[in-house]
PDB file of C-alpha atoms and ligand atoms in Angstrom:
ATOM      1  CA  MET Z1460      16.965 -11.630  -7.969  1.00  0.00           C
ATOM      2  CA  ASP Z1461      14.405 -14.345  -8.758  1.00  0.00           C
ATOM      3  CA  LYS Z1462      11.056 -14.558  -6.982  1.00  0.00           C
ATOM      4  CA  GLN Z1463      12.123 -17.207  -4.459  1.00  0.00           C
ATOM      5  CA  ASP Z1464      15.304 -15.275  -3.566  1.00  0.00           C
ATOM      6  CA  TYR Z1465      13.187 -12.165  -3.069  1.00  0.00           C
ATOM      7  CA  ILE Z1466      10.782 -14.002  -0.751  1.00  0.00           C
ATOM      8  CA  ASP Z1467      13.739 -15.519   1.163  1.00  0.00           C
ATOM      9  CA  SER Z1468      15.330 -12.085   1.530  1.00  0.00           C
ATOM     10  CA  ILE Z1469      12.111 -10.749   3.093  1.00  0.00           C
ATOM     11  CA  TYR Z1470      11.785 -13.596   5.612  1.00  0.00           C
ATOM     12  CA  ASN Z1471      15.501 -13.399   6.494  1.00  0.00           C
ATOM     13  CA  ASN Z1472      15.230  -9.694   7.297  1.00  0.00           C
ATOM     14  CA  ILE Z1473      12.073  -9.510   9.418  1.00  0.00           C
ATOM     15  CA  ILE Z1474      12.584  -7.429  12.573  1.00  0.00           C
ATOM     16  CA  GLY Z1475      10.596  -7.206  15.829  1.00  0.00           C
ATOM     17  CA  PRO Z1476       9.380  -4.074  17.690  1.00  0.00           C
ATOM     18  CA  ASP Z1477      12.540  -3.772  19.821  1.00  0.00           C
ATOM     19  CA  ASP Z1478      15.003  -4.570  17.036  1.00  0.00           C
ATOM     20  CA  THR Z1479      16.978  -1.745  15.507  1.00  0.00           C
ATOM     21  CA  PHE Z1480      17.916  -0.857  11.955  1.00  0.00           C
ATOM     22  CA  GLU Z1481      20.339   1.732  10.604  1.00  0.00           C
ATOM     23  CA  PHE Z1482      18.937   4.838   9.002  1.00  0.00           C
ATOM     24  CA  GLY Z1483      19.081   8.634   9.234  1.00  0.00           C
ATOM     25  CA  CYS Z1484      17.318  10.634   6.549  1.00  0.00           C
ATOM     26  CA  LYS Z1485      19.359  13.574   5.178  1.00  0.00           C
ATOM     27  CA  GLN Z1486      16.216  14.919   3.462  1.00  0.00           C
ATOM     28  CA  CYS Z1487      17.949  15.094   0.089  1.00  0.00           C
ATOM     29  CA  GLY Z1488      14.730  13.976  -1.645  1.00  0.00           C
ATOM     30  CA  ASN Z1489      16.566  11.573  -3.953  1.00  0.00           C
ATOM     31  CA  CYS Z1490      14.241   8.699  -3.118  1.00  0.00           C
ATOM     32  CA  CYS Z1491      11.326  10.822  -4.419  1.00  0.00           C
ATOM     33  CA  ARG Z1492      13.226  11.405  -7.668  1.00  0.00           C
ATOM     34  CA  THR Z1493      14.776   8.077  -8.442  1.00  0.00           C
ATOM     35  CA  ARG Z1494      13.006   5.277  -6.616  1.00  0.00           C
ATOM     36  CA  ALA Z1495      13.729   1.989  -8.375  1.00  0.00           C
ATOM     37  CA  ASP Z1496      10.329   0.386  -7.748  1.00  0.00           C
ATOM     38  CA  PRO Z1497       6.916   1.960  -8.322  1.00  0.00           C
ATOM     39  CA  ILE Z1498       5.134   3.250  -5.212  1.00  0.00           C
ATOM     40  CA  MET Z1499       2.089   1.064  -4.758  1.00  0.00           C
ATOM     41  CA  LEU Z1500      -0.869   2.695  -3.033  1.00  0.00           C
ATOM     42  CA  THR Z1501      -3.357   1.218  -0.635  1.00  0.00           C
ATOM     43  CA  GLY Z1502      -6.972   2.366  -0.928  1.00  0.00           C
ATOM     44  CA  TYR Z1503      -6.476   4.610   2.087  1.00  0.00           C
ATOM     45  CA  ASP Z1504      -3.369   6.186   0.543  1.00  0.00           C
ATOM     46  CA  LEU Z1505      -5.466   7.299  -2.412  1.00  0.00           C
ATOM     47  CA  PHE Z1506      -8.201   8.438  -0.001  1.00  0.00           C
ATOM     48  CA  ASN Z1507      -5.594  10.548   1.893  1.00  0.00           C
ATOM     49  CA  ILE Z1508      -4.110  11.996  -1.310  1.00  0.00           C
ATOM     50  CA  ALA Z1509      -7.566  13.052  -2.531  1.00  0.00           C
ATOM     51  CA  LYS Z1510      -8.365  14.723   0.786  1.00  0.00           C
ATOM     52  CA  ALA Z1511      -4.947  16.413   1.083  1.00  0.00           C
ATOM     53  CA  THR Z1512      -5.124  17.820  -2.450  1.00  0.00           C
ATOM     54  CA  ASN Z1513      -8.830  18.764  -2.321  1.00  0.00           C
ATOM     55  CA  LEU Z1514      -9.636  16.526  -5.250  1.00  0.00           C
ATOM     56  CA  THR Z1515     -12.222  13.800  -5.689  1.00  0.00           C
ATOM     57  CA  LEU Z1516     -10.917  10.235  -5.671  1.00  0.00           C
ATOM     58  CA  ILE Z1517     -11.264  10.000  -9.439  1.00  0.00           C
ATOM     59  CA  GLU Z1518      -9.548  13.369 -10.020  1.00  0.00           C
ATOM     60  CA  ALA Z1519      -6.654  12.295  -7.746  1.00  0.00           C
ATOM     61  CA  MET Z1520      -6.398   8.974  -9.573  1.00  0.00           C
ATOM     62  CA  VAL Z1521      -6.247  10.663 -12.974  1.00  0.00           C
ATOM     63  CA  LYS Z1522      -3.786  13.353 -11.857  1.00  0.00           C
ATOM     64  CA  TYR Z1523      -1.322  11.342  -9.784  1.00  0.00           C
ATOM     65  CA  THR Z1524      -1.677   7.637 -10.445  1.00  0.00           C
ATOM     66  CA  GLU Z1525      -1.979   4.842 -12.933  1.00  0.00           C
ATOM     67  CA  CYS Z1526      -3.392   1.367 -12.576  1.00  0.00           C
ATOM     68  CA  ILE Z1527      -1.471  -1.815 -13.331  1.00  0.00           C
ATOM     69  CA  SER Z1528      -2.329  -5.483 -12.914  1.00  0.00           C
ATOM     70  CA  GLY Z1529      -0.337  -7.457 -10.319  1.00  0.00           C
ATOM     71  CA  ALA Z1530       1.896  -9.882 -12.234  1.00  0.00           C
ATOM     72  CA  ASP Z1531       1.041 -12.859 -10.030  1.00  0.00           C
ATOM     73  CA  SER Z1532      -2.103 -11.740  -8.220  1.00  0.00           C
ATOM     74  CA  ARG Z1533      -3.770 -10.316 -11.381  1.00  0.00           C
ATOM     75  CA  LEU Z1534      -5.429  -7.829  -9.020  1.00  0.00           C
ATOM     76  CA  PRO Z1535      -5.516  -4.093  -9.824  1.00  0.00           C
ATOM     77  CA  VAL Z1536      -2.719  -2.082  -8.214  1.00  0.00           C
ATOM     78  CA  VAL Z1537      -2.731   1.708  -8.273  1.00  0.00           C
ATOM     79  CA  ILE Z1538       0.760   3.239  -8.355  1.00  0.00           C
ATOM     80  CA  LEU Z1539       2.011   6.830  -8.214  1.00  0.00           C
ATOM     81  CA  THR Z1540       2.949   8.178 -11.625  1.00  0.00           C
ATOM     82  CA  GLU Z1541       6.296   9.815 -12.272  1.00  0.00           C
ATOM     83  CA  ARG Z1542       7.270  12.811 -14.335  1.00  0.00           C
ATOM     84  CA  LEU Z1543       9.461  12.207 -17.399  1.00  0.00           C
ATOM     85  CA  ASP Z1544      12.574  12.805 -15.275  1.00  0.00           C
ATOM     86  CA  GLY Z1545      11.527  10.004 -12.890  1.00  0.00           C
ATOM     87  CA  SER Z1546      10.478  12.277 -10.012  1.00  0.00           C
ATOM     88  CA  CYS Z1547       7.225  11.747  -8.149  1.00  0.00           C
ATOM     89  CA  LYS Z1548       4.429  14.076  -9.278  1.00  0.00           C
ATOM     90  CA  LEU Z1549       3.750  14.937  -5.637  1.00  0.00           C
ATOM     91  CA  LEU Z1550       7.259  16.360  -5.194  1.00  0.00           C
ATOM     92  CA  ARG Z1551       7.267  20.192  -5.441  1.00  0.00           C
ATOM     93  CA  LYS Z1552      10.349  22.352  -4.883  1.00  0.00           C
ATOM     94  CA  GLY Z1553      12.143  19.407  -3.271  1.00  0.00           C
ATOM     95  CA  LYS Z1554       9.347  18.720  -0.751  1.00  0.00           C
ATOM     96  CA  CYS Z1555       6.470  16.272  -0.618  1.00  0.00           C
ATOM     97  CA  MET Z1556       3.211  18.175  -1.203  1.00  0.00           C
ATOM     98  CA  ILE Z1557       1.389  15.808   1.143  1.00  0.00           C
ATOM     99  CA  GLN Z1558       4.037  15.276   3.808  1.00  0.00           C
ATOM    100  CA  GLN Z1559       1.489  14.612   6.603  1.00  0.00           C
ATOM    101  CA  ASP Z1560      -0.559  12.277   4.415  1.00  0.00           C
ATOM    102  CA  LYS Z1561       2.092  10.612   2.315  1.00  0.00           C
ATOM    103  CA  PRO Z1562       1.541   7.001   1.257  1.00  0.00           C
ATOM    104  CA  LEU Z1563       2.404   4.201   3.613  1.00  0.00           C
ATOM    105  CA  VAL Z1564       5.287   3.005   1.418  1.00  0.00           C
ATOM    106  CA  CYS Z1565       6.869   6.471   1.756  1.00  0.00           C
ATOM    107  CA  ARG Z1566       6.265   6.675   5.518  1.00  0.00           C
ATOM    108  CA  LEU Z1567       7.683   3.226   6.044  1.00  0.00           C
ATOM    109  CA  TYR Z1568      10.751   3.638   3.820  1.00  0.00           C
ATOM    110  CA  PRO Z1569      13.471   2.256   4.158  1.00  0.00           C
ATOM    111  CA  LEU Z1570      11.498  -0.658   5.646  1.00  0.00           C
ATOM    112  CA  GLY Z1571       8.955  -2.853   3.933  1.00  0.00           C
ATOM    113  CA  ARG Z1572       6.082  -4.866   5.368  1.00  0.00           C
ATOM    114  CA  LEU Z1573       4.293  -8.099   4.699  1.00  0.00           C
ATOM    115  CA  PHE Z1574       0.749  -9.289   5.543  1.00  0.00           C
ATOM    116  CA  ASP Z1575       0.250 -13.002   6.246  1.00  0.00           C
ATOM    117  CA  GLY Z1576      -3.554 -12.951   6.335  1.00  0.00           C
ATOM    118  CA  LYS Z1577      -3.675 -11.962  10.028  1.00  0.00           C
ATOM    119  CA  GLN Z1578      -0.930  -9.505  10.848  1.00  0.00           C
ATOM    120  CA  TYR Z1579       1.898  -7.422   9.430  1.00  0.00           C
ATOM    121  CA  SER Z1580       5.626  -8.093   9.779  1.00  0.00           C
ATOM    122  CA  TYR Z1581       8.232  -5.459   9.044  1.00  0.00           C
ATOM    123  CA  PHE Z1582      11.510  -6.109   7.253  1.00  0.00           C
ATOM    124  CA  THR Z1583      14.686  -4.283   6.312  1.00  0.00           C
ATOM    125  CA  GLN Z1584      15.595  -4.133   2.653  1.00  0.00           C
ATOM    126  CA  ASP Z1585      18.310  -2.905   0.352  1.00  0.00           C
ATOM    127  CA  ALA Z1586      17.506   0.829   0.519  1.00  0.00           C
ATOM    128  CA  CYS Z1587      18.999   4.169   1.488  1.00  0.00           C
ATOM    129  CA  LYS Z1588      20.713   4.206   4.893  1.00  0.00           C
ATOM    130  CA  GLY Z1589      21.161   7.979   5.029  1.00  0.00           C
ATOM    131  CA  GLU Z1590      23.368   8.905   7.963  1.00  0.00           C
ATOM    132  CA  GLY Z1591      23.082   5.471   9.515  1.00  0.00           C
ATOM    133  CA  GLN Z1592      21.800   6.002  13.063  1.00  0.00           C
ATOM    134  CA  LYS Z1593      20.375   3.090  15.042  1.00  0.00           C
ATOM    135  CA  ILE Z1594      16.563   3.263  15.226  1.00  0.00           C
ATOM    136  CA  LYS Z1595      14.131   0.947  17.038  1.00  0.00           C
ATOM    137  CA  LEU Z1596      11.297  -0.383  14.889  1.00  0.00           C
ATOM    138  CA  LYS Z1597       8.590   0.582  17.411  1.00  0.00           C
ATOM    139  CA  ASP Z1598       9.941   4.166  17.624  1.00  0.00           C
ATOM    140  CA  TRP Z1599       9.944   4.417  13.835  1.00  0.00           C
ATOM    141  CA  LEU Z1600       6.332   3.211  13.544  1.00  0.00           C
ATOM    142  CA  ASN Z1601       5.268   5.702  16.217  1.00  0.00           C
ATOM    143  CA  GLU Z1602       7.147   8.589  14.653  1.00  0.00           C
ATOM    144  CA  PHE Z1603       5.409   8.135  11.320  1.00  0.00           C
ATOM    145  CA  ASN Z1604       1.944   7.366  12.726  1.00  0.00           C
ATOM    146  CA  ILE Z1605       1.956   3.955  11.175  1.00  0.00           C
ATOM    147  CA  LEU Z1606       0.098   2.536  14.172  1.00  0.00           C
ATOM    148  CA  ASP Z1607      -2.655   5.148  13.651  1.00  0.00           C
ATOM    149  CA  TYR Z1608      -3.575   3.222  10.581  1.00  0.00           C
ATOM    150  CA  ASP Z1609      -3.643  -0.175  12.249  1.00  0.00           C
ATOM    151  CA  GLU Z1610      -7.354  -0.902  11.945  1.00  0.00           C
ATOM    152  CA  ALA Z1611      -7.374   0.433   8.376  1.00  0.00           C
ATOM    153  CA  SER Z1612      -4.187  -1.527   7.628  1.00  0.00           C
ATOM    154  CA  ILE Z1613      -5.655  -4.779   8.894  1.00  0.00           C
ATOM    155  CA  LEU Z1614      -8.928  -4.213   7.014  1.00  0.00           C
ATOM    156  CA  TRP Z1615      -6.984  -3.365   3.873  1.00  0.00           C
ATOM    157  CA  GLY Z1616      -4.714  -6.413   4.295  1.00  0.00           C
ATOM    158  CA  LYS Z1617      -7.724  -8.704   4.769  1.00  0.00           C
ATOM    159  CA  LEU Z1618      -9.582  -7.207   1.805  1.00  0.00           C
ATOM    160  CA  VAL Z1619      -6.632  -7.679  -0.566  1.00  0.00           C
ATOM    161  CA  TYR Z1620      -5.636 -11.062   0.872  1.00  0.00           C
ATOM    162  CA  GLY Z1621      -9.227 -12.335   0.521  1.00  0.00           C
ATOM    163  CA  ALA Z1622      -9.382 -10.998  -3.039  1.00  0.00           C
ATOM    164  CA  ALA Z1623      -6.037 -12.665  -3.901  1.00  0.00           C
ATOM    165  CA  LEU Z1624      -7.303 -16.051  -2.664  1.00  0.00           C
ATOM    166  CA  TYR Z1625     -10.584 -15.631  -4.556  1.00  0.00           C
ATOM    167  CA  MET Z1626      -8.737 -14.618  -7.744  1.00  0.00           C
ATOM    168  CA  GLN Z1627      -6.462 -17.689  -7.470  1.00  0.00           C
ATOM    169  CA  LYS Z1628      -9.599 -19.850  -7.314  1.00  0.00           C
ATOM    170  CA  LEU Z1629     -11.095 -18.136 -10.396  1.00  0.00           C
ATOM    171  CA  LEU Z1630      -7.822 -18.531 -12.329  1.00  0.00           C
ATOM    172  CA  LYS Z1631      -7.552 -22.195 -11.385  1.00  0.00           C
ATOM    173  CA  GLU Z1632     -11.103 -22.779 -12.630  1.00  0.00           C
ATOM    174  CA  ASN Z1633     -10.384 -20.756 -15.777  1.00  0.00           C
ATOM    175  CA  SER Z1634     -13.498 -18.806 -14.818  1.00  0.00           C
ATOM    176  CA  GLU Z1635     -15.164 -16.245 -17.057  1.00  0.00           C
ATOM    177  CA  LYS Z1636     -15.549 -14.043 -13.989  1.00  0.00           C
ATOM    178  CA  VAL Z1637     -11.849 -12.992 -13.882  1.00  0.00           C
ATOM    179  CA  GLU Z1638     -12.309  -9.707 -15.736  1.00  0.00           C
ATOM    180  CA  ALA Z1639     -15.475  -8.757 -13.858  1.00  0.00           C
ATOM    181  CA  PHE Z1640     -13.767  -9.531 -10.556  1.00  0.00           C
ATOM    182  CA  GLN Z1641     -10.781  -7.339 -11.504  1.00  0.00           C
ATOM    183  CA  LYS Z1642     -13.143  -4.441 -12.193  1.00  0.00           C
ATOM    184  CA  SER Z1643     -15.023  -5.008  -8.950  1.00  0.00           C
ATOM    185  CA  CYS Z1644     -11.731  -5.043  -7.040  1.00  0.00           C
ATOM    186  CA  LEU Z1645     -10.622  -1.759  -8.623  1.00  0.00           C
ATOM    187  CA  TYR Z1646     -13.911  -0.250  -7.488  1.00  0.00           C
ATOM    188  CA  ALA Z1647     -13.809  -1.782  -3.996  1.00  0.00           C
ATOM    189  CA  PHE Z1648     -10.098  -1.150  -3.333  1.00  0.00           C
ATOM    190  CA  TYR Z1649      -9.803   2.395  -4.635  1.00  0.00           C
ATOM    191  CA  CYS Z1650     -12.809   4.061  -6.271  1.00  0.00           C
ATOM    192  CA  SER Z1651     -15.820   3.453  -4.027  1.00  0.00           C
ATOM    193  CA  HIS Z1652     -14.720   5.362  -0.934  1.00  0.00           C
ATOM    194  CA  ASP Z1653     -16.831   8.192   0.410  1.00  0.00           C
ATOM    195  CA  LEU Z1654     -14.496  10.992   1.539  1.00  0.00           C
ATOM    196  CA  ASP Z1655     -16.995  12.014   4.239  1.00  0.00           C
ATOM    197  CA  LEU Z1656     -16.746   8.645   5.992  1.00  0.00           C
ATOM    198  CA  SER Z1657     -13.743   7.274   7.881  1.00  0.00           C
ATOM    199  CA  ILE Z1658     -11.442   5.044   5.897  1.00  0.00           C
ATOM    200  CA  GLU Z1659     -12.268   2.148   8.259  1.00  0.00           C
ATOM    201  CA  GLU Z1660     -15.989   2.487   7.440  1.00  0.00           C
ATOM    202  CA  ASN Z1661     -15.153   2.620   3.751  1.00  0.00           C
ATOM    203  CA  LEU Z1662     -13.028  -0.522   3.894  1.00  0.00           C
ATOM    204  CA  LYS Z1663     -15.778  -2.397   5.769  1.00  0.00           C
ATOM    205  CA  ARG Z1664     -18.202  -1.359   3.023  1.00  0.00           C
ATOM    206  CA  SER Z1665     -15.730  -2.589   0.390  1.00  0.00           C
ATOM    207  CA  ILE Z1666     -15.498  -5.994   2.089  1.00  0.00           C
ATOM    208  CA  SER Z1667     -19.320  -6.262   2.228  1.00  0.00           C
ATOM    209  CA  TYR Z1668     -19.578  -5.211  -1.413  1.00  0.00           C
ATOM    210  CA  LEU Z1669     -17.324  -8.049  -2.610  1.00  0.00           C
ATOM    211  CA  GLN Z1670     -18.933 -10.565  -0.242  1.00  0.00           C
ATOM    212  CA  GLU Z1671     -22.417  -9.720  -1.526  1.00  0.00           C
ATOM    213  CA  LYS Z1672     -21.385  -9.700  -5.181  1.00  0.00           C
ATOM    214  CA  TYR Z1673     -19.224 -12.852  -5.239  1.00  0.00           C
ATOM    215  CA  GLU Z1674     -20.431 -16.014  -3.573  1.00  0.00           C
ATOM    216  CA  GLY Z1675     -17.521 -17.735  -1.839  1.00  0.00           C
ATOM    217  CA  PHE Z1676     -15.528 -14.514  -1.325  1.00  0.00           C
ATOM    218  CA  LYS Z1677     -14.354 -14.852   2.269  1.00  0.00           C
ATOM    219  CA  ILE Z1678     -12.553 -12.673   4.761  1.00  0.00           C
ATOM    220  CA  GLU Z1679     -11.001 -14.455   7.755  1.00  0.00           C
TER     221      GLU Z1679
HETATM  222  S1  LIG G1999      15.598   8.410   2.502  1.00  0.00           S
HETATM  223 FE1  LIG G1999      17.657   8.631   1.687  1.00  0.00          FE
HETATM  224  S2  LIG G1999      17.358   9.293  -0.437  1.00  0.00           S
HETATM  225 FE2  LIG G1999      15.418   9.631   0.652  1.00  0.00          FE
HETATM  226  S3  LIG G1999      15.491  11.757   1.363  1.00  0.00           S
HETATM  227 FE3  LIG G1999      16.278  10.487   3.038  1.00  0.00          FE
HETATM  228  S4  LIG G1999      18.493  10.417   2.742  1.00  0.00           S
HETATM  229 FE4  LIG G1999      17.604  11.162   0.817  1.00  0.00          FE
HETATM  230  S1  LIG G2000       4.413  10.836  -2.227  1.00  0.00           S
HETATM  231 FE1  LIG G2000       5.763  12.330  -1.288  1.00  0.00          FE
HETATM  232  S2  LIG G2000       7.244  11.125  -0.096  1.00  0.00           S
HETATM  233 FE2  LIG G2000       6.249   9.735  -1.546  1.00  0.00          FE
HETATM  234  S3  LIG G2000       7.599   9.670  -3.342  1.00  0.00           S
HETATM  235 FE3  LIG G2000       6.047  11.247  -3.711  1.00  0.00          FE
HETATM  236  S4  LIG G2000       6.980  13.151  -3.005  1.00  0.00           S
HETATM  237 FE4  LIG G2000       8.164  11.472  -2.125  1.00  0.00          FE
END
């Protein structure tokens, strides 16, 4: 599927709070062993993994993740690493070690979501349907505490969206600041968080950090 087809498929499959989708997890764990796409982490996913595993952020990063550069955005993206057999390193004896704190992508699966600079939309995608029961989107979000993360989600979305716009500007200007900005984003997105503060406070600090360091970096 090319990029435009992929974008079209997202917009064609957006669902509202009262819409239903078909799914019924059989808890076979296959999606934790053979997921086709890497599991991308938000900053608060890494924060939750560190807390749930009693590690520091850096220890959790080294043990469970790797960092890649977004193909289009050129921003740092931290993903979960896999074992050689393709299974997630957080899968032990067929169960997620951090079930209550698992990353948003895992809690949301089989749905995906999209941030437009102001709010999130949720969409169905080509993924496991399990036993295929009808589920309402709003019930699904409640069941997996996705609304608990709303303020953090919005702050995260704004932070990354603002950084993506700023990076596009630097790339267009062929600026020498690209590499420095990538490093600053890695720090602000993932590495700077204080585990004793709330994730919302941390994300506000990350936004201020980039605003103070880079003139013209804006958050709407
Ligand atoms: S989502 Fe699908 S693959 Fe994953 S555990 Fe449930 S039934 Fe198995
Ligand atoms: S973090 Fe947990 S739910 Fe997500 S892929 Fe790994 S084992 Fe599965």
